[in-house]
Amino acid sequence: MAPNASDDRREYYRIQDHIGLEVRPLEPDPPEDTTRPFDPDHLAALHSELRRVDQDVRNQLASLAEKDRLLANLLKSLNTKVDTLARIMAFEQNPLQPQQWRDVTLSEGGIAFPLADAAFSPGDAIAVRMTLPPELYRPVAVAEVVSIREDPEGAPWAHADFRQIDDADRQQIARHVMRWQVRQRKRERVDIADDSAHTG
């Protein structure tokens, strides 16, 4: 269970989730390319090109929507389909190890995760790549460890704020948080209905 974060003053909604998490320590001046700590150098240029093309597509879809909303929606769906297939292929080729799935507290502004050892200290720069089920989004960010706290069982957790993150990656986290909230509300309604059925 995550430590009590009631004294956090971040404005983002936080969820407690179980996600794939990869963390790499960084030098004090982290690279601008947040994917570099996780991918070989020869892929860095491809990732940059992909982000550029993706931004171009988004801009063109916005312009197209003003002229033909139906066609724009169709192309947006096809673009989403391609993105989903790419995420599935990448995940199948590079499966995470069981120990890389962790309980975390996540928001658009940062992440808290349990420490296997005292590997990080406040002020440390880290690269973070998340795998968010069931969509398999894989947002990447450079974060700063702002504190180390203990959970109610005495286990240490690192609390980190995102310092560098692409808008598209932040939007993936936002969508994941929103869908988590929707699923949570549905579960709560089911639980209430079950309780009513048993007491009725």
C-alpha atoms as an extended CHARMM CRD file, in Angstrom:
* protein
*
       200  EXT
         1         1  MET       CA              0.0000000000        0.0000000000        0.0000000000  PROA      1               0.0000000000
         2         2  ALA       CA              1.3430000000        3.4550000000       -0.8910000000  PROA      2               0.0000000000
         3         3  PRO       CA              2.2670000000        5.8850000000        1.8800000000  PROA      3               0.0000000000
         4         4  ASN       CA             -0.2800000000        8.5150000000        2.7910000000  PROA      4               0.0000000000
         5         5  ALA       CA              0.1850000000       11.3560000000        0.3220000000  PROA      5               0.0000000000
         6         6  SER       CA             -2.3400000000       13.7130000000        1.8850000000  PROA      6               0.0000000000
         7         7  ASP       CA              0.3380000000       16.3810000000        2.2610000000  PROA      7               0.0000000000
         8         8  ASP       CA              1.0620000000       16.3460000000       -1.4880000000  PROA      8               0.0000000000
         9         9  ARG       CA             -0.1750000000       19.5820000000       -3.0400000000  PROA      9               0.0000000000
        10        10  ARG       CA             -0.1990000000       18.4170000000       -6.6470000000  PROA      10              0.0000000000
        11        11  GLU       CA             -3.4120000000       19.2680000000       -8.4640000000  PROA      11              0.0000000000
        12        12  TYR       CA             -3.5990000000       15.9920000000      -10.3970000000  PROA      12              0.0000000000
        13        13  TYR       CA             -5.9210000000       13.1260000000       -9.5090000000  PROA      13              0.0000000000
        14        14  ARG       CA             -3.9040000000       10.1500000000       -8.2490000000  PROA      14              0.0000000000
        15        15  ILE       CA             -4.7810000000        6.4860000000       -8.6110000000  PROA      15              0.0000000000
        16        16  GLN       CA             -3.3480000000        3.3360000000       -7.0620000000  PROA      16              0.0000000000
        17        17  ASP       CA             -2.6420000000        0.8720000000       -9.8420000000  PROA      17              0.0000000000
        18        18  HSD       CA             -0.5520000000       -2.1570000000      -10.8520000000  PROA      18              0.0000000000
        19        19  ILE       CA              1.5660000000       -1.3390000000      -13.9120000000  PROA      19              0.0000000000
        20        20  GLY       CA              4.7370000000       -2.2870000000      -15.7140000000  PROA      20              0.0000000000
        21        21  LEU       CA              7.5080000000        0.0050000000      -14.4930000000  PROA      21              0.0000000000
        22        22  GLU       CA             11.0880000000        0.4350000000      -15.6850000000  PROA      22              0.0000000000
        23        23  VAL       CA             13.3250000000        2.9290000000      -13.8830000000  PROA      23              0.0000000000
        24        24  ARG       CA             16.8480000000        4.0420000000      -14.8300000000  PROA      24              0.0000000000
        25        25  PRO       CA             19.1100000000        6.4440000000      -12.9120000000  PROA      25              0.0000000000
        26        26  LEU       CA             20.2530000000        9.5230000000      -14.8380000000  PROA      26              0.0000000000
        27        27  GLU       CA             23.0450000000       12.0530000000      -14.6130000000  PROA      27              0.0000000000
        28        28  PRO       CA             22.1660000000       15.4610000000      -13.0960000000  PROA      28              0.0000000000
        29        29  ASP       CA             21.5980000000       16.8930000000      -16.6230000000  PROA      29              0.0000000000
        30        30  PRO       CA             19.1940000000       14.3450000000      -18.1700000000  PROA      30              0.0000000000
        31        31  PRO       CA             18.9180000000       13.9400000000      -21.9710000000  PROA      31              0.0000000000
        32        32  GLU       CA             16.1520000000       15.7430000000      -23.8240000000  PROA      32              0.0000000000
        33        33  ASP       CA             15.1970000000       12.4630000000      -25.5390000000  PROA      33              0.0000000000
        34        34  THR       CA             13.3670000000       10.6410000000      -22.7370000000  PROA      34              0.0000000000
        35        35  THR       CA             13.4000000000        7.3160000000      -24.6360000000  PROA      35              0.0000000000
        36        36  ARG       CA             17.2130000000        7.1330000000      -24.8220000000  PROA      36              0.0000000000
        37        37  PRO       CA             17.7950000000        5.2750000000      -21.5110000000  PROA      37              0.0000000000
        38        38  PHE       CA             15.5190000000        2.4440000000      -22.6790000000  PROA      38              0.0000000000
        39        39  ASP       CA             16.2360000000        2.0480000000      -26.3860000000  PROA      39              0.0000000000
        40        40  PRO       CA             19.4170000000        1.4100000000      -28.3710000000  PROA      40              0.0000000000
        41        41  ASP       CA             20.9950000000        4.4670000000      -30.0120000000  PROA      41              0.0000000000
        42        42  HSD       CA             20.0100000000        3.3130000000      -33.4890000000  PROA      42              0.0000000000
        43        43  LEU       CA             16.3300000000        3.5660000000      -32.4950000000  PROA      43              0.0000000000
        44        44  ALA       CA             16.5650000000        7.0950000000      -31.1300000000  PROA      44              0.0000000000
        45        45  ALA       CA             16.3100000000        8.7170000000      -34.5790000000  PROA      45              0.0000000000
        46        46  LEU       CA             13.3340000000        6.5200000000      -35.4680000000  PROA      46              0.0000000000
        47        47  HSD       CA             11.5190000000        7.4930000000      -32.2720000000  PROA      47              0.0000000000
        48        48  SER       CA             12.1430000000       11.1850000000      -33.0090000000  PROA      48              0.0000000000
        49        49  GLU       CA             10.8430000000       10.7650000000      -36.5520000000  PROA      49              0.0000000000
        50        50  LEU       CA              7.7730000000        8.9070000000      -35.2820000000  PROA      50              0.0000000000
        51        51  ARG       CA              6.9510000000       11.6980000000      -32.8400000000  PROA      51              0.0000000000
        52        52  ARG       CA              7.3360000000       14.2750000000      -35.6210000000  PROA      52              0.0000000000
        53        53  VAL       CA              5.0500000000       12.3480000000      -37.9940000000  PROA      53              0.0000000000
        54        54  ASP       CA              2.5080000000       11.7570000000      -35.2240000000  PROA      54              0.0000000000
        55        55  GLN       CA              2.3720000000       15.4890000000      -34.4950000000  PROA      55              0.0000000000
        56        56  ASP       CA              1.9390000000       16.2450000000      -38.1980000000  PROA      56              0.0000000000
        57        57  VAL       CA             -0.9570000000       13.7800000000      -38.4030000000  PROA      57              0.0000000000
        58        58  ARG       CA             -2.6410000000       15.3380000000      -35.3760000000  PROA      58              0.0000000000
        59        59  ASN       CA             -2.3180000000       18.8250000000      -36.8420000000  PROA      59              0.0000000000
        60        60  GLN       CA             -3.6850000000       17.7450000000      -40.2200000000  PROA      60              0.0000000000
        61        61  LEU       CA             -6.5900000000       15.8990000000      -38.6120000000  PROA      61              0.0000000000
        62        62  ALA       CA             -7.5170000000       19.0470000000      -36.7180000000  PROA      62              0.0000000000
        63        63  SER       CA             -7.5730000000       21.0270000000      -39.9840000000  PROA      63              0.0000000000
        64        64  LEU       CA             -9.4780000000       18.2980000000      -41.8160000000  PROA      64              0.0000000000
        65        65  ALA       CA            -12.1400000000       18.1610000000      -39.1010000000  PROA      65              0.0000000000
        66        66  GLU       CA            -13.1640000000       21.7200000000      -40.0040000000  PROA      66              0.0000000000
        67        67  LYS       CA            -13.9720000000       20.5890000000      -43.5670000000  PROA      67              0.0000000000
        68        68  ASP       CA            -15.0660000000       16.9650000000      -43.2480000000  PROA      68              0.0000000000
        69        69  ARG       CA            -15.7300000000       15.7550000000      -39.7100000000  PROA      69              0.0000000000
        70        70  LEU       CA            -16.7580000000       12.2390000000      -40.7900000000  PROA      70              0.0000000000
        71        71  LEU       CA            -13.5510000000       11.6470000000      -42.7400000000  PROA      71              0.0000000000
        72        72  ALA       CA            -11.4690000000       13.1360000000      -39.9330000000  PROA      72              0.0000000000
        73        73  ASN       CA            -13.0770000000       10.7850000000      -37.4080000000  PROA      73              0.0000000000
        74        74  LEU       CA            -12.4130000000        7.8000000000      -39.6730000000  PROA      74              0.0000000000
        75        75  LEU       CA             -8.7360000000        8.7120000000      -40.1100000000  PROA      75              0.0000000000
        76        76  LYS       CA             -8.4390000000        9.3080000000      -36.3630000000  PROA      76              0.0000000000
        77        77  SER       CA             -9.7970000000        5.8090000000      -35.7020000000  PROA      77              0.0000000000
        78        78  LEU       CA             -7.3610000000        4.3050000000      -38.2110000000  PROA      78              0.0000000000
        79        79  ASN       CA             -4.4880000000        6.2130000000      -36.5920000000  PROA      79              0.0000000000
        80        80  THR       CA             -5.5270000000        4.8810000000      -33.1860000000  PROA      80              0.0000000000
        81        81  LYS       CA             -5.6930000000        1.3540000000      -34.6060000000  PROA      81              0.0000000000
        82        82  VAL       CA             -2.1370000000        1.6270000000      -35.9650000000  PROA      82              0.0000000000
        83        83  ASP       CA             -0.9170000000        2.9820000000      -32.6070000000  PROA      83              0.0000000000
        84        84  THR       CA             -2.5640000000        0.0780000000      -30.7720000000  PROA      84              0.0000000000
        85        85  LEU       CA             -1.0500000000       -2.5190000000      -33.1030000000  PROA      85              0.0000000000
        86        86  ALA       CA              2.3860000000       -0.9360000000      -32.6920000000  PROA      86              0.0000000000
        87        87  ARG       CA              2.1080000000       -1.0400000000      -28.8970000000  PROA      87              0.0000000000
        88        88  ILE       CA              1.0460000000       -4.6910000000      -28.9490000000  PROA      88              0.0000000000
        89        89  MET       CA              3.9350000000       -5.6410000000      -31.2710000000  PROA      89              0.0000000000
        90        90  ALA       CA              6.4720000000       -3.7750000000      -29.1550000000  PROA      90              0.0000000000
        91        91  PHE       CA              5.1820000000       -5.3650000000      -25.9640000000  PROA      91              0.0000000000
        92        92  GLU       CA              5.2190000000       -8.8740000000      -27.4450000000  PROA      92              0.0000000000
        93        93  GLN       CA              8.8160000000       -8.4480000000      -28.6000000000  PROA      93              0.0000000000
        94        94  ASN       CA             10.0040000000       -6.9970000000      -25.2870000000  PROA      94              0.0000000000
        95        95  PRO       CA              7.9250000000       -8.5880000000      -22.5150000000  PROA      95              0.0000000000
        96        96  LEU       CA              8.4480000000       -7.2800000000      -19.0130000000  PROA      96              0.0000000000
        97        97  GLN       CA              9.7340000000       -9.5580000000      -16.3050000000  PROA      97              0.0000000000
        98        98  PRO       CA              7.3160000000      -10.3720000000      -13.4520000000  PROA      98              0.0000000000
        99        99  GLN       CA              9.3000000000       -8.2220000000      -10.9990000000  PROA      99              0.0000000000
       100       100  GLN       CA              8.8060000000       -5.2040000000      -13.2690000000  PROA      100             0.0000000000
       101       101  TRP       CA              5.0650000000       -5.1350000000      -12.5590000000  PROA      101             0.0000000000
       102       102  ARG       CA              4.5610000000       -3.0360000000       -9.4440000000  PROA      102             0.0000000000
       103       103  ASP       CA              1.9030000000       -1.3690000000       -7.3360000000  PROA      103             0.0000000000
       104       104  VAL       CA              2.2260000000        2.3890000000       -7.8300000000  PROA      104             0.0000000000
       105       105  THR       CA              0.4810000000        5.6670000000       -7.1920000000  PROA      105             0.0000000000
       106       106  LEU       CA              0.1800000000        7.4830000000      -10.5140000000  PROA      106             0.0000000000
       107       107  SER       CA             -0.9830000000       10.8730000000      -11.7620000000  PROA      107             0.0000000000
       108       108  GLU       CA             -0.2690000000       13.1660000000      -14.7020000000  PROA      108             0.0000000000
       109       109  GLY       CA              2.2520000000       14.9600000000      -12.5230000000  PROA      109             0.0000000000
       110       110  GLY       CA              4.2850000000       12.0990000000      -11.1170000000  PROA      110             0.0000000000
       111       111  ILE       CA              4.5720000000        8.6080000000       -9.7240000000  PROA      111             0.0000000000
       112       112  ALA       CA              5.2960000000        6.8550000000       -6.4290000000  PROA      112             0.0000000000
       113       113  PHE       CA              6.6780000000        3.3170000000       -6.3940000000  PROA      113             0.0000000000
       114       114  PRO       CA              8.1620000000        0.8600000000       -3.8810000000  PROA      114             0.0000000000
       115       115  LEU       CA             11.9320000000        0.5880000000       -3.5910000000  PROA      115             0.0000000000
       116       116  ALA       CA             13.5580000000       -2.8200000000       -3.5120000000  PROA      116             0.0000000000
       117       117  ASP       CA             16.5330000000       -1.1400000000       -1.8460000000  PROA      117             0.0000000000
       118       118  ALA       CA             17.6960000000        2.3620000000       -1.0000000000  PROA      118             0.0000000000
       119       119  ALA       CA             18.7630000000        2.9710000000       -4.5920000000  PROA      119             0.0000000000
       120       120  PHE       CA             17.4970000000        6.5440000000       -4.8980000000  PROA      120             0.0000000000
       121       121  SER       CA             17.6020000000        9.7000000000       -2.8120000000  PROA      121             0.0000000000
       122       122  PRO       CA             15.6840000000       12.9880000000       -2.9880000000  PROA      122             0.0000000000
       123       123  GLY       CA             17.0000000000       15.1080000000       -5.8400000000  PROA      123             0.0000000000
       124       124  ASP       CA             18.0100000000       12.1500000000       -8.0230000000  PROA      124             0.0000000000
       125       125  ALA       CA             17.0400000000       12.3010000000      -11.7080000000  PROA      125             0.0000000000
       126       126  ILE       CA             15.4890000000        9.1090000000      -13.0860000000  PROA      126             0.0000000000
       127       127  ALA       CA             14.0650000000        7.9310000000      -16.4030000000  PROA      127             0.0000000000
       128       128  VAL       CA             10.7160000000        6.1880000000      -16.0830000000  PROA      128             0.0000000000
       129       129  ARG       CA              8.9060000000        4.0280000000      -18.6430000000  PROA      129             0.0000000000
       130       130  MET       CA              5.4340000000        2.7950000000      -17.7550000000  PROA      130             0.0000000000
       131       131  THR       CA              3.3100000000        0.0550000000      -19.3360000000  PROA      131             0.0000000000
       132       132  LEU       CA             -0.3310000000        0.8460000000      -18.6200000000  PROA      132             0.0000000000
       133       133  PRO       CA             -2.7670000000       -2.0700000000      -19.0360000000  PROA      133             0.0000000000
       134       134  PRO       CA             -5.0890000000       -2.8540000000      -20.6340000000  PROA      134             0.0000000000
       135       135  GLU       CA             -4.3220000000       -0.2870000000      -23.3450000000  PROA      135             0.0000000000
       136       136  LEU       CA             -0.5540000000       -1.0190000000      -23.2090000000  PROA      136             0.0000000000
       137       137  TYR       CA              0.3090000000        2.6570000000      -23.4070000000  PROA      137             0.0000000000
       138       138  ARG       CA              4.0480000000        3.0860000000      -22.7880000000  PROA      138             0.0000000000
       139       139  PRO       CA              4.6350000000        6.6960000000      -21.7220000000  PROA      139             0.0000000000
       140       140  VAL       CA              8.1860000000        7.7420000000      -20.8760000000  PROA      140             0.0000000000
       141       141  ALA       CA              9.3140000000       10.5950000000      -18.6550000000  PROA      141             0.0000000000
       142       142  VAL       CA             12.2940000000       12.0830000000      -16.8870000000  PROA      142             0.0000000000
       143       143  ALA       CA             11.4060000000       12.5300000000      -13.2310000000  PROA      143             0.0000000000
       144       144  GLU       CA             12.9960000000       13.8900000000      -10.0580000000  PROA      144             0.0000000000
       145       145  VAL       CA             12.7800000000       11.9810000000       -6.7870000000  PROA      145             0.0000000000
       146       146  VAL       CA             11.2760000000       14.4730000000       -4.3530000000  PROA      146             0.0000000000
       147       147  SER       CA             10.9960000000       12.2530000000       -1.2730000000  PROA      147             0.0000000000
       148       148  ILE       CA             11.3780000000        8.7520000000        0.1510000000  PROA      148             0.0000000000
       149       149  ARG       CA              8.5650000000        7.7180000000        2.5060000000  PROA      149             0.0000000000
       150       150  GLU       CA              7.5270000000        4.5610000000        4.2730000000  PROA      150             0.0000000000
       151       151  ASP       CA              4.1640000000        2.8920000000        3.7560000000  PROA      151             0.0000000000
       152       152  PRO       CA              2.1270000000        1.6220000000        6.7340000000  PROA      152             0.0000000000
       153       153  GLU       CA              4.1360000000       -1.6390000000        6.6490000000  PROA      153             0.0000000000
       154       154  GLY       CA              7.4420000000        0.2470000000        6.8260000000  PROA      154             0.0000000000
       155       155  ALA       CA              8.4870000000       -0.3510000000        3.2070000000  PROA      155             0.0000000000
       156       156  PRO       CA             10.2000000000        2.6130000000        1.4750000000  PROA      156             0.0000000000
       157       157  TRP       CA              8.5210000000        4.3010000000       -1.4980000000  PROA      157             0.0000000000
       158       158  ALA       CA             10.0770000000        6.8220000000       -3.8770000000  PROA      158             0.0000000000
       159       159  HSD       CA              7.8900000000        9.7990000000       -4.7920000000  PROA      159             0.0000000000
       160       160  ALA       CA              8.9130000000       11.4440000000       -8.0690000000  PROA      160             0.0000000000
       161       161  ASP       CA              7.6060000000       14.3860000000      -10.0910000000  PROA      161             0.0000000000
       162       162  PHE       CA              7.7430000000       14.3520000000      -13.8870000000  PROA      162             0.0000000000
       163       163  ARG       CA             10.1760000000       17.0160000000      -15.1420000000  PROA      163             0.0000000000
       164       164  GLN       CA             10.2990000000       16.1440000000      -18.8460000000  PROA      164             0.0000000000
       165       165  ILE       CA              7.4070000000       14.4250000000      -20.5810000000  PROA      165             0.0000000000
       166       166  ASP       CA              5.9340000000       14.7340000000      -24.0780000000  PROA      166             0.0000000000
       167       167  ASP       CA              2.3940000000       16.0690000000      -24.2870000000  PROA      167             0.0000000000
       168       168  ALA       CA              1.2990000000       12.8540000000      -26.0190000000  PROA      168             0.0000000000
       169       169  ASP       CA              2.7060000000       10.7480000000      -23.1580000000  PROA      169             0.0000000000
       170       170  ARG       CA              1.0370000000       12.9490000000      -20.5380000000  PROA      170             0.0000000000
       171       171  GLN       CA             -2.2540000000       12.5780000000      -22.4200000000  PROA      171             0.0000000000
       172       172  GLN       CA             -1.8250000000        8.7830000000      -22.3760000000  PROA      172             0.0000000000
       173       173  ILE       CA             -1.4840000000        8.9030000000      -18.5950000000  PROA      173             0.0000000000
       174       174  ALA       CA             -4.5080000000       11.2080000000      -18.3500000000  PROA      174             0.0000000000
       175       175  ARG       CA             -6.6270000000        8.8080000000      -20.4250000000  PROA      175             0.0000000000
       176       176  HSD       CA             -5.4370000000        5.8610000000      -18.3510000000  PROA      176             0.0000000000
       177       177  VAL       CA             -6.3390000000        7.6440000000      -15.1030000000  PROA      177             0.0000000000
       178       178  MET       CA             -9.7580000000        8.6090000000      -16.4790000000  PROA      178             0.0000000000
       179       179  ARG       CA            -10.5170000000        5.0470000000      -17.6240000000  PROA      179             0.0000000000
       180       180  TRP       CA             -9.3340000000        3.7060000000      -14.2550000000  PROA      180             0.0000000000
       181       181  GLN       CA            -11.8260000000        6.0200000000      -12.5620000000  PROA      181             0.0000000000
       182       182  VAL       CA            -14.6260000000        4.8090000000      -14.8530000000  PROA      182             0.0000000000
       183       183  ARG       CA            -13.8100000000        1.1550000000      -14.1080000000  PROA      183             0.0000000000
       184       184  GLN       CA            -13.6250000000        1.9110000000      -10.3910000000  PROA      184             0.0000000000
       185       185  ARG       CA            -17.0760000000        3.5340000000      -10.4120000000  PROA      185             0.0000000000
       186       186  LYS       CA            -18.5180000000        0.5390000000      -12.2520000000  PROA      186             0.0000000000
       187       187  ARG       CA            -17.0290000000       -1.8410000000       -9.6690000000  PROA      187             0.0000000000
       188       188  GLU       CA            -18.4530000000        0.2590000000       -6.8410000000  PROA      188             0.0000000000
       189       189  ARG       CA            -21.9220000000        0.2070000000       -8.4270000000  PROA      189             0.0000000000
       190       190  VAL       CA            -21.7190000000       -3.5760000000       -8.8060000000  PROA      190             0.0000000000
       191       191  ASP       CA            -20.6450000000       -3.9500000000       -5.1680000000  PROA      191             0.0000000000
       192       192  ILE       CA            -23.5340000000       -1.7610000000       -4.0150000000  PROA      192             0.0000000000
       193       193  ALA       CA            -25.9920000000       -3.7650000000       -6.1190000000  PROA      193             0.0000000000
       194       194  ASP       CA            -24.6140000000       -7.0450000000       -4.7030000000  PROA      194             0.0000000000
       195       195  ASP       CA            -24.9180000000       -5.7320000000       -1.1380000000  PROA      195             0.0000000000
       196       196  SER       CA            -28.4880000000       -4.6560000000       -1.7800000000  PROA      196             0.0000000000
       197       197  ALA       CA            -29.3590000000       -8.0620000000       -3.2180000000  PROA      197             0.0000000000
       198       198  HSD       CA            -27.9330000000       -9.8460000000       -0.1890000000  PROA      198             0.0000000000
       199       199  THR       CA            -29.7040000000       -7.5930000000        2.3370000000  PROA      199             0.0000000000
       200       200  GLY       CA            -32.9830000000       -7.3880000000        0.4250000000  PROA      200             0.0000000000
